[in-house]
């Protein structure tokens, strides 16, 4: 029999259900994942020696990354309730806190992005500064260093892409997030957003073809990861089964299946497969849907996750 | 004179509430502190006093940090609180900082009940009142001014009114609350139950609560002792249409049909008598008329009680036997608010008789004999004698009333019989919600030449006044001494811990200054309140300085039970416990209680029941910011299955309409399994309409507003209020 | 080092909210926020009902997720009885600790830092009980050192059955409700 549970607590942001993170966090997660994906793609390109010739993506992506990451970090800063003390993040490394790890990773991302940008900077920058031109020529000539930068970009990028999922999954009090799949899911989503963006903006048909194939592989993997995510919850404890139910008939069912899965993955994947096989023209609609889907994924996961909880029964707040 | 805001004080007509424009002169009086204070002291002071959030008067210690009130804790030396206050006392800080408090004397400028006031000086206000009182005295006699007073703080106002010559002084707590219970016990044992109740709960091995919801009703000592008894394994039997907090601790929960408790008590007594389980020695030694009583009980079998009460006969027998097993430490609690159905004195008498059968009166775990310290009064000139006598009970039509009947005064005010009442003064009581049938109270008020309201907050009653006098809270004033009548003798002091923030004054000052204006200075020979208190304490051989420092002085311990040496004396007609009351029989009343079946609810309606929440006292704490935060609205409890059938959702808002078409404010619905399907329940005190109670106006619904019917107890004039029915509908 | 916890007797608790009001005044908790609260849980069908009433607050867990997730170390286990506290000037207000608590025991103080029950550490240091424990008119609270075999709380937990809240959440809470 369902108990009648009545509690007298009424705390802002906590009752009737936790809603401490609103738009700032999903925006940051999306931008961070996107930047992570771009770092992985540029690193991959550098390992493949693409820096030795003109590459619209190598010239553009790191610069875009610097801007987007700054916007993302601004969103994070806006979310803080005790902003004057933000510098405290950098007085310590709390081993058990993914957020602490993340704050240091974010710090490392900047120099890595600058370095990758210096490998094949856009012509405008080279014209602006002799130093940049000299540095880029030197880097381009040294395959070994570029390899190291590429690996660093991929590793730091992967860390950036994964840690946010790890952060959420470490908050066991929110059963929806309590899945090992979350980190991999966010990484894949970040890479697919970056690949979609790359495929959208590059003028090089060769790069376009490559990135659309990367995107399709990653999108298909995302479907697989989402399946494992749901199956894992359904096989878990009661609060986790209840959390999975949010997407399987519960209040978040429509946003999840329509915006995240349908319009965010399946439909653009289908379009992009046709485009990759030259059955239709490349169209900007698909990558835009992929990116919107990435934002929707973060939004739905953050919102639904805070709604999921451990207490059972009919709950009514004072 | 400055005009205050034009916002309506309360909704009397259907006119909308307009926006307000505070007049220029307001700023000084609303901001800022009282006049003539010394600089705030620094550091931490701990000042003992006693609480006034309800009427229990628990000893408290106020913590004042750098001149600001920080917190209030119980005085460990106080026998009532034993060092722990209830949530309302702990929240007393809120009463001091309540922004909605009355701040200065007010005189109404327009029609009574309209919201146009002038803020005046104390001198102007008291002169106005005195002038009116003298005019009334000249034309109608001093008896034409009545005082309605609740609490210890009314002592000095009563003194002034008696000196003025009026015998018409009443507290709503008699006819609207405890009266039937005290009269019922008085008719049986010759003594009242009193307050604090003379119940030895902590030593009970079996505690029977009939409608009493200890734990939600938060009289401190009672709840503390209840927990003690439960912790010691006492068997608790709860009889209540609602599964109260006390019911959740009970070994037996009896979900009785409302209005049928008397039938259950009769059946219990029947079992005890026919099965020979009562205390035969005790009854033989102390009882009068037992055989006649036993004969009267013959028809009241558990099988007879079953269709009346809904309680299974086996359960009636089982619980009666449980009570017998634990006697004499079986306490059938007399309850407190007893004005239910109009036969309440007889119901209380039945409870008294049940206790008598169990032999608990005067015994440990039952009822003790209260004792107190003897503190001589202050010598005053004798009061003038009244030729007319009291107005409330002409011809003693309620022959057993022990105190003045508030609703009797109201009736006389309306009818002018036996003689006109032209002036009312109220102290610390919101008669609009304390007396049943609000329209009658308004009719009475309209017949007055003078209505003075003395209070701390701007209640609905204050909205109808001619003159409103703001009193300091208990934290800001001295009061009369409290030599409590309790298990052990002690005297307690109330003293100021912080100054009044605005132009509020203590009751003793108001009473004395009014007396001076009435030419009655001779009744106030003492110059300061400290002089008054010091005089009385010195006469009792006690030190005022010591009492100021400790807050409590104890007297020598005295016996309180028969087996400790208390003489078993019963001041009744027979000098014994009246199992059969010839006093009642001679007057044409039932000598042994009989049962009257209550009316059924009209189709589609539910009986309206009301009660208490532990964080509020009546309607006087809803504007206290701390206590308001704990509970800012009440809810109407409706059986969950019934709610589902009516299509009403838990947490949704509904309106209640009573049998006379009165519609309540919107109120939250609590659809719950914890109540019978035939009744609804609300906590009393919400649904304020006084707009100056900004924090709470319009929140929750008022049970008092829906109580337009009441049944008057023929023995003592109590007004039974559980006789109203409501329909429940989703708010439009 | 001591390890403080509470045993709360649900037989005695009447849910009067004295503990909530006392905490408010003692700790100057801002209006609108609760460090502790009452839960009323009723099961059954009228009239066969059972109700448990609990005074709840931060459970000062032995495996506190609010400490592991904190990026600055503001949320920490204090040497004083292993009470879980927040150092206000190290807190950035990221709210991860609010999201990490399965009991929803934390809130954001209007001044910007994460706040919650502190077991009245400022009183405990002086040998006093937390104010909720000290005020309770039913004496349903026992506060003390769980690692002291002679403490009142250890004796209470040895003599009666008790249950903590959400044991499967893995937090190892230190508040126990005596049945």
mmCIF file of N, CA, C and O in Angstrom, chain A residues 1 4 6 8 10 316-318, chain B residues 629-631 635 650 670 672-673:
data_model
loop_
_atom_site.group_PDB
_atom_site.id
_atom_site.type_symbol
_atom_site.label_atom_id
_atom_site.label_comp_id
_atom_site.label_asym_id
_atom_site.label_seq_id
_atom_site.Cartn_x
_atom_site.Cartn_y
_atom_site.Cartn_z
ATOM 1 N N UNK A 1 0.863 -1.196 0.000
ATOM 2 C CA UNK A 1 0.000 0.000 0.000
ATOM 3 C C UNK A 1 0.888 1.231 0.000
ATOM 4 O O UNK A 1 1.849 1.304 0.746
ATOM 5 N N UNK A 4 1.233 7.436 2.842
ATOM 6 C CA UNK A 4 1.044 8.878 2.732
ATOM 7 C C UNK A 4 2.244 9.500 3.404
ATOM 8 O O UNK A 4 2.444 9.332 4.606
ATOM 9 N N UNK A 6 4.246 13.002 4.161
ATOM 10 C CA UNK A 6 4.108 14.456 4.160
ATOM 11 C C UNK A 6 5.313 15.012 4.889
ATOM 12 O O UNK A 6 5.581 14.610 6.007
ATOM 13 N N UNK A 8 7.538 18.579 6.092
ATOM 14 C CA UNK A 8 7.310 20.002 6.320
ATOM 15 C C UNK A 8 8.389 20.869 5.690
ATOM 16 O O UNK A 8 8.307 22.080 5.718
ATOM 17 N N UNK A 10 10.520 22.944 3.071
ATOM 18 C CA UNK A 10 10.248 23.629 1.800
ATOM 19 C C UNK A 10 11.441 24.514 1.492
ATOM 20 O O UNK A 10 11.436 25.719 1.728
ATOM 21 N N UNK A 316 4.304 14.740 -0.641
ATOM 22 C CA UNK A 316 3.701 16.064 -0.746
ATOM 23 C C UNK A 316 4.425 17.007 0.189
ATOM 24 O O UNK A 316 4.645 16.701 1.343
ATOM 25 N N UNK A 317 4.810 18.141 -0.352
ATOM 26 C CA UNK A 317 5.539 19.101 0.450
ATOM 27 C C UNK A 317 4.586 20.068 1.104
ATOM 28 O O UNK A 317 3.521 20.348 0.612
ATOM 29 N N UNK A 318 5.012 20.620 2.186
ATOM 30 C CA UNK A 318 4.254 21.665 2.876
ATOM 31 C C UNK A 318 4.348 22.957 2.090
ATOM 32 O O UNK A 318 5.430 23.361 1.726
ATOM 33 N N UNK B 629 6.008 30.409 9.355
ATOM 34 C CA UNK B 629 6.859 29.610 8.485
ATOM 35 C C UNK B 629 6.680 28.117 8.728
ATOM 36 O O UNK B 629 6.807 27.308 7.826
ATOM 37 N N UNK B 630 6.388 27.759 9.966
ATOM 38 C CA UNK B 630 6.193 26.342 10.273
ATOM 39 C C UNK B 630 4.902 25.840 9.643
ATOM 40 O O UNK B 630 4.810 24.713 9.174
ATOM 41 N N UNK B 631 3.876 26.700 9.681
ATOM 42 C CA UNK B 631 2.584 26.314 9.107
ATOM 43 C C UNK B 631 1.898 27.592 8.675
ATOM 44 O O UNK B 631 1.484 28.380 9.537
ATOM 45 N N UNK B 635 -5.416 23.010 6.373
ATOM 46 C CA UNK B 635 -5.957 22.181 5.304
ATOM 47 C C UNK B 635 -7.249 21.572 5.799
ATOM 48 O O UNK B 635 -7.449 21.432 7.004
ATOM 49 N N UNK B 650 -5.767 15.469 -3.788
ATOM 50 C CA UNK B 650 -4.964 15.851 -2.648
ATOM 51 C C UNK B 650 -4.087 17.048 -3.003
ATOM 52 O O UNK B 650 -3.415 17.046 -4.029
ATOM 53 N N UNK B 670 -6.604 18.028 2.123
ATOM 54 C CA UNK B 670 -5.719 16.912 2.480
ATOM 55 C C UNK B 670 -6.563 15.647 2.357
ATOM 56 O O UNK B 670 -7.407 15.360 3.209
ATOM 57 N N UNK B 672 -6.840 11.999 2.799
ATOM 58 C CA UNK B 672 -6.051 11.123 3.646
ATOM 59 C C UNK B 672 -6.880 9.955 4.148
ATOM 60 O O UNK B 672 -8.117 10.045 4.251
ATOM 61 N N UNK B 673 -6.180 8.862 4.467
ATOM 62 C CA UNK B 673 -6.856 7.733 5.086
ATOM 63 C C UNK B 673 -7.111 7.980 6.567
ATOM 64 O O UNK B 673 -7.774 7.189 7.224
#
